[in-house]
């Protein structure tokens, strides 16, 4: 049985955003219903570059898989490389055969954007104005996924501490550069920075603002002031991961926020097990391995159907 190798271009071709949104929504629902398994991700810090690697295994549907992914925040500035660089191994759980090896930088972008848009679909009360704080790689896929879910009829407000990044993103999105306050006073706010100090304050938000807090995905990271968390119903992707490394990790470590303060998980809302909160809502996303397996399975199945990718006999049992 050959192993299919897919590069970035092939992953993007075989995983249209529409499919990524569908796959990720289904993975969240299955996880909430106990139909998928996923141990918490393992972190390998690389302190000298303020980065880290994560190993993310999961089993979902007819597949098992592992993502090996970086968060090297200095990469764009120091090396002209993405902060997030990743590869994915997709396996058959029954035989353990490696079905595919693929670029997972594209996979991560697609499934991260998809998760934010799925959260907005289930938690946001309106979507006429969508704000972005942090206008890097993930912001682009978060925007694309929101277009899949909501169409084109929303205004994009872009803020980044690097004005050139905000300008470039606003241009691409057909939106406009905004102050932090303007970008926060919106129906849906996406925070997409590697910040370790709070950026968004409660005063700047509308009473019904839904926030996709995507940036905090490692211990010590945070983008929202404590008053934002306390003024909203907070839904996590996975409680264990969120308490360890999500938006709530620092307040939990400081003893000012506890697990019982959480409203539930996004999967529980999708599965109808928990109701959507009135007023402000937050999706605290750390990124789940089940999102990756679900997305990788779609890419693999489409690549097989279309005969794309390089088939390699990795195991070569004749030797
Ligand atoms: N939740 C998830 O599933 C998930 C998935 C992938 C990445 N991430 C995280 O999302 C974050 C962004 O990832 P990326 O790949 O887009 O990174 P990136 O480097 O491409 O973009 C980050 C942007 O944030 C801006 N920024 C940094 N600090 C800021 C601040 N204080 N205020 C305003 N803007 C600021 C930078 O100028 C840059 O434009 C990272 O922390 C990454 O680890 C989360």
Coordinates of C-alpha atoms and ligand atoms in Angstrom, one line a residue:
X1 CA 0.0 0.0 0.0
X2 CA 1.6 3.3 -1.1
X3 CA 1.7 6.4 1.1
X4 CA 0.4 9.5 -0.6
X5 CA 2.6 12.6 -0.3
X6 CA 0.9 16.0 -0.7
X7 CA 2.6 19.3 -0.8
X8 CA 1.1 22.7 0.2
X9 CA -0.4 23.4 -3.3
X10 CA -2.1 19.9 -3.4
X11 CA -3.4 20.2 0.2
X12 CA -5.0 23.6 -0.7
X13 CA -6.5 22.1 -3.9
X14 CA -7.8 19.0 -2.1
X15 CA -9.2 20.9 0.9
X16 CA -11.4 23.8 -0.3
X17 CA -12.4 26.0 2.6
X18 CA -16.0 24.8 2.3
X19 CA -14.9 21.2 3.0
X20 CA -12.7 22.3 5.8
X21 CA -15.6 24.1 7.5
X22 CA -17.8 21.0 7.1
X23 CA -15.1 18.6 8.4
X24 CA -14.2 20.8 11.4
X25 CA -17.9 21.2 12.4
X26 CA -18.4 17.5 12.2
X27 CA -15.2 16.8 14.2
X28 CA -16.3 19.2 17.1
X29 CA -19.7 17.5 17.2
X30 CA -18.2 14.0 17.2
X31 CA -15.8 15.0 20.0
X32 CA -18.6 16.4 22.2
X33 CA -20.5 13.1 21.7
X34 CA -17.5 11.0 22.6
X35 CA -17.1 9.7 19.1
X36 CA -13.5 10.8 18.7
X37 CA -10.4 10.4 20.8
X38 CA -7.7 12.9 21.4
X39 CA -5.0 13.0 24.2
X40 CA -3.9 16.6 25.0
X41 CA -1.1 17.9 22.8
X42 CA 2.5 17.6 24.0
X43 CA 4.7 20.7 23.9
X44 CA 8.5 20.8 23.2
X45 CA 9.7 24.4 24.1
X46 CA 12.5 25.9 22.0
X47 CA 13.3 28.8 24.3
X48 CA 16.2 30.3 22.4
X49 CA 13.9 31.3 19.6
X50 CA 10.8 31.8 21.8
X51 CA 9.2 29.0 19.9
X52 CA 7.9 25.5 20.4
X53 CA 6.9 22.3 18.7
X54 CA 3.7 20.4 19.5
X55 CA 2.8 16.8 18.8
X56 CA -0.9 16.4 18.3
X57 CA -2.4 12.9 17.9
X58 CA -6.1 12.0 17.4
X59 CA -8.5 9.4 16.1
X60 CA -11.7 10.4 14.2
X61 CA -13.9 8.4 11.9
X62 CA -11.9 5.9 9.8
X63 CA -8.6 7.6 10.5
X64 CA -5.9 8.3 13.1
X65 CA -3.2 10.9 12.7
X66 CA -0.5 13.1 14.1
X67 CA 0.5 16.7 13.5
X68 CA 4.0 17.9 14.3
X69 CA 3.7 21.7 14.3
X70 CA 5.7 24.8 15.3
X71 CA 4.8 28.1 16.8
X72 CA 8.0 30.0 16.1
X73 CA 6.8 33.6 16.5
X74 CA 10.1 35.2 15.4
X75 CA 10.2 33.2 12.1
X76 CA 8.5 35.8 9.9
X77 CA 10.9 38.6 11.1
X78 CA 14.1 36.6 11.4
X79 CA 13.8 34.1 8.5
X80 CA 10.9 35.2 6.3
X81 CA 9.2 31.9 7.2
X82 CA 5.7 31.3 8.7
X83 CA 5.4 31.1 12.5
X84 CA 3.4 27.9 12.0
X85 CA 5.2 25.2 10.0
X86 CA 3.7 21.7 10.2
X87 CA 3.6 18.2 8.7
X88 CA 0.8 15.6 9.1
X89 CA 0.8 11.8 9.1
X90 CA -2.5 10.1 8.4
X91 CA -2.8 6.5 9.3
X92 CA -5.2 3.6 9.1
X93 CA -6.1 2.8 12.7
X94 CA -6.7 -0.9 12.0
X95 CA -3.6 -1.8 10.1
X96 CA -1.4 1.1 11.2
X97 CA -0.4 1.7 7.6
X98 CA 0.7 5.3 6.9
X99 CA -1.9 6.5 4.3
X100 CA -0.5 10.0 3.7
X101 CA 2.2 12.5 4.6
X102 CA 1.2 16.0 3.9
X103 CA 2.1 19.7 4.4
X104 CA 0.1 20.7 7.4
X105 CA 0.9 24.4 7.3
X106 CA -1.9 24.8 4.8
X107 CA -3.9 22.3 6.7
X108 CA -3.5 24.3 9.9
X109 CA -4.5 27.5 8.2
X110 CA -7.6 25.9 6.7
X111 CA -8.7 24.1 9.9
X112 CA -8.0 27.2 12.1
X113 CA -10.0 29.5 9.9
X114 CA -12.8 26.9 9.7
X115 CA -12.9 26.6 13.5
X116 CA -13.3 30.3 14.0
X117 CA -16.1 30.5 11.4
X118 CA -17.9 27.5 12.8
X119 CA -17.8 29.2 16.2
X120 CA -19.2 32.4 14.7
X121 CA -21.9 30.4 13.0
X122 CA -23.1 28.9 16.3
X123 CA -22.3 31.7 18.8
X124 CA -22.4 35.1 17.0
X125 CA -25.7 37.2 17.1
X126 CA -24.8 39.3 14.0
X127 CA -22.1 39.5 11.4
X128 CA -22.4 42.9 9.7
X129 CA -19.0 44.1 11.1
X130 CA -16.1 41.7 11.6
X131 CA -12.9 42.9 13.3
X132 CA -9.4 41.4 13.1
X133 CA -6.7 42.1 15.7
X134 CA -3.6 40.5 14.3
X135 CA -3.4 40.4 10.5
X136 CA -1.0 37.5 9.7
X137 CA -1.3 34.1 8.2
X138 CA -4.2 32.8 10.2
X139 CA -6.2 36.0 9.7
X140 CA -6.4 35.3 6.0
X141 CA -8.0 31.8 6.5
X142 CA -10.3 33.1 9.3
X143 CA -11.6 35.7 6.8
X144 CA -11.9 33.1 4.0
X145 CA -13.9 30.8 6.3
X146 CA -16.2 33.6 7.4
X147 CA -17.0 34.2 3.7
X148 CA -17.9 30.6 3.4
X149 CA -20.3 30.7 6.4
X150 CA -21.7 34.3 6.0
X151 CA -21.1 35.2 2.3
X152 CA -19.6 38.6 1.3
X153 CA -22.0 41.0 3.1
X154 CA -19.8 42.1 6.0
X155 CA -17.4 44.9 6.6
X156 CA -13.8 44.0 7.6
X157 CA -11.9 46.2 10.1
X158 CA -8.2 45.4 10.4
X159 CA -5.9 46.3 13.3
X160 CA -2.3 45.1 13.7
X161 CA 0.6 46.5 15.8
X162 CA 2.5 46.5 12.5
X163 CA 0.6 49.1 10.3
X164 CA 1.9 47.5 7.1
X165 CA 0.4 44.2 8.0
X166 CA -3.0 45.8 8.7
X167 CA -2.7 47.7 5.4
X168 CA -1.9 44.6 3.4
X169 CA -4.7 42.6 5.0
X170 CA -7.3 45.3 4.7
X171 CA -6.4 45.7 1.0
X172 CA -6.7 42.0 0.3
X173 CA -10.0 41.8 2.2
X174 CA -11.5 44.9 0.6
X175 CA -11.9 46.2 4.2
X176 CA -10.2 49.1 6.0
X177 CA -7.5 49.7 8.6
X178 CA -9.0 50.6 12.0
X179 CA -7.8 51.6 15.5
X180 CA -7.8 48.8 18.1
X181 CA -11.0 50.4 19.6
X182 CA -12.8 50.4 16.2
X183 CA -11.8 46.9 15.3
X184 CA -13.1 45.7 18.7
X185 CA -16.5 47.4 18.5
X186 CA -17.9 44.8 16.1
X187 CA -20.3 41.9 15.9
X188 CA -17.5 39.3 15.5
X189 CA -13.9 40.0 16.7
X190 CA -11.1 37.6 15.7
X191 CA -7.9 37.9 17.8
X192 CA -5.0 36.4 16.0
X193 CA -1.7 37.4 17.7
X194 CA 1.0 35.6 19.7
X195 CA 0.6 38.3 22.5
X196 CA 1.5 37.6 26.1
X197 CA -0.1 40.7 27.4
X198 CA -3.9 41.5 27.1
X199 CA -4.7 43.7 24.1
X200 CA -8.6 43.9 24.0
X201 CA -10.4 45.6 26.9
X202 CA -14.1 45.0 27.8
X203 CA -15.0 48.8 27.4
X204 CA -14.2 48.6 23.7
X205 CA -16.6 45.8 22.9
X206 CA -20.4 45.9 22.0
X207 CA -22.8 44.2 24.4
X208 CA -23.3 41.3 21.9
X209 CA -19.7 41.0 20.5
X210 CA -18.6 37.4 19.8
X211 CA -14.9 36.9 20.1
X212 CA -12.9 34.2 18.4
X213 CA -9.8 34.2 20.7
X214 CA -7.5 32.2 18.4
X215 CA -4.0 33.5 19.3
X216 CA -3.4 32.0 22.8
X217 CA -2.4 28.4 22.2
X218 CA 0.5 28.0 24.6
X219 CA 1.1 28.7 28.4
X220 CA 1.6 32.4 29.1
X221 CA -0.2 33.6 26.0
X222 CA -3.2 35.9 26.3
X223 CA -5.0 38.5 24.2
X224 CA -8.1 39.5 26.3
X225 CA -8.2 41.5 29.5
X226 CA -9.7 39.7 32.5
X227 CA -12.8 42.0 32.4
X228 CA -13.5 40.7 28.9
X229 CA -13.5 37.0 30.1
X230 CA -15.7 38.0 33.1
X231 CA -18.2 39.9 30.9
X232 CA -18.9 36.9 28.5
X233 CA -19.9 33.3 28.2
X234 CA -16.7 31.4 27.4
X235 CA -16.8 28.3 25.2
X236 CA -13.5 26.4 24.8
X237 CA -12.5 23.8 22.2
X238 CA -11.3 21.4 24.9
X239 CA -11.3 22.2 28.6
X240 CA -7.9 20.5 29.3
X241 CA -6.1 22.2 26.5
X242 CA -7.7 25.6 27.3
X243 CA -6.8 25.5 31.0
X244 CA -3.2 24.6 30.1
X245 CA -2.6 26.9 27.1
X246 CA -5.8 28.7 25.9
X247 CA -7.0 32.3 26.5
X248 CA -8.0 31.4 30.1
X249 CA -4.6 29.8 31.0
X250 CA -3.0 32.9 32.7
X251 CA -6.1 33.9 34.7
X252 CA -6.5 30.3 35.8
X253 CA -2.8 30.1 36.8
X254 CA -3.3 33.4 38.7
X255 CA -6.4 32.0 40.5
X256 CA -8.8 34.6 39.2
X257 CA -10.7 32.3 36.8
X258 CA -11.7 28.7 37.3
X259 CA -12.9 25.8 35.1
X260 CA -16.5 26.2 36.6
X261 CA -16.6 29.7 35.0
X262 CA -16.6 28.2 31.5
X263 CA -20.0 27.9 29.8
X264 CA -19.1 24.7 27.9
X265 CA -17.4 23.6 24.7
X266 CA -18.1 24.6 21.1
X267 CA -18.8 21.0 20.3
X268 CA -21.5 20.8 23.0
X269 CA -23.2 23.9 21.5
X270 CA -23.0 22.3 18.0
X271 CA -24.3 19.0 19.3
X272 CA -27.2 20.9 21.1
X273 CA -26.0 19.8 24.5
X274 CA -25.4 23.3 25.8
X275 CA -27.2 26.5 24.8
X276 CA -25.6 29.6 23.2
X277 CA -25.0 32.4 25.8
X278 CA -26.9 35.7 25.6
X279 CA -24.8 38.8 25.3
X280 CA -21.1 38.5 24.8
X281 CA -19.6 35.1 23.9
X282 CA -16.0 34.0 23.5
X283 CA -14.6 30.9 21.7
X284 CA -11.3 30.1 23.3
X285 CA -9.5 28.1 20.7
X286 CA -6.2 26.2 21.3
X287 CA -6.5 24.1 18.1
X288 CA -7.5 20.4 18.4
X289 CA -5.9 17.4 16.8
X290 CA -9.3 16.2 15.7
X291 CA -9.7 19.3 13.5
X292 CA -6.5 18.2 11.8
X293 CA -7.4 14.6 11.3
X294 CA -10.9 15.5 10.0
X295 CA -9.3 18.0 7.5
X296 CA -6.5 15.7 6.5
X297 CA -8.9 12.9 5.8
X298 CA -10.9 15.1 3.4
X299 CA -7.7 16.2 1.7
X300 CA -6.5 12.6 1.4
X301 CA -9.8 11.3 0.1
X302 CA -10.1 14.0 -2.6
X303 CA -6.4 13.5 -3.6
X304 CA -7.0 9.8 -4.0
X305 CA -10.1 10.4 -6.1
X306 CA -8.4 12.9 -8.4
X307 CA -5.1 10.9 -8.6
X308 CA -3.1 13.8 -7.1
X309 CA 0.1 13.6 -5.0
X310 CA 3.1 11.4 -5.1
X311 CA 2.6 7.7 -4.2
X312 CA 5.6 6.3 -2.4
X313 CA 6.1 2.8 -1.0
X314 CA 7.5 4.0 2.3
X315 CA 7.5 0.7 4.1
X316 CA 9.0 -1.2 1.1
X317 CA 8.5 -4.7 2.6
X318 CA 10.5 -6.3 -0.2
X319 CA 13.8 -5.3 1.4
Ligands
LIG1 N1 -6.1 28.4 17.9 C1 -5.5 27.8 16.9 O1 -6.0 26.7 16.4 C2 -4.3 28.3 16.2 C3 -3.8 27.8 15.0 C4 -2.7 28.4 14.5 C5 -2.0 29.5 15.1 N2 -2.5 29.9 16.3 C6 -1.8 31.1 16.9 O2 -2.4 32.2 16.3 C7 -1.4 33.3 16.4 C8 -1.2 33.9 15.1 O3 -0.6 33.0 14.2 P1 -0.2 33.4 12.7 O4 0.3 32.2 12.0 O5 -1.3 34.2 12.1 O6 1.0 34.4 13.0 P2 1.6 35.6 12.2 O7 3.0 35.8 12.7 O8 1.5 35.2 10.7 O9 0.7 36.9 12.5 C9 0.6 37.4 13.7 C10 0.2 38.9 13.6 O10 -0.1 39.5 14.9 C11 0.5 40.8 14.9 N3 0.7 41.1 16.3 C12 1.6 40.6 17.2 N4 1.4 41.1 18.4 C13 0.4 42.0 18.3 C14 -0.3 42.9 19.2 N5 0.1 43.0 20.5 N6 -1.3 43.7 18.8 C15 -1.7 43.6 17.5 N7 -1.1 42.8 16.6 C16 -0.1 42.0 17.0 C17 1.8 40.7 14.1 O11 2.3 41.9 13.7 C18 1.4 39.8 13.0 O12 0.9 40.5 11.9 C19 -0.1 32.6 17.0 O13 -0.1 32.9 18.4 C20 -0.3 31.1 16.8 O14 0.4 30.3 17.7 C21 -3.6 29.4 16.8

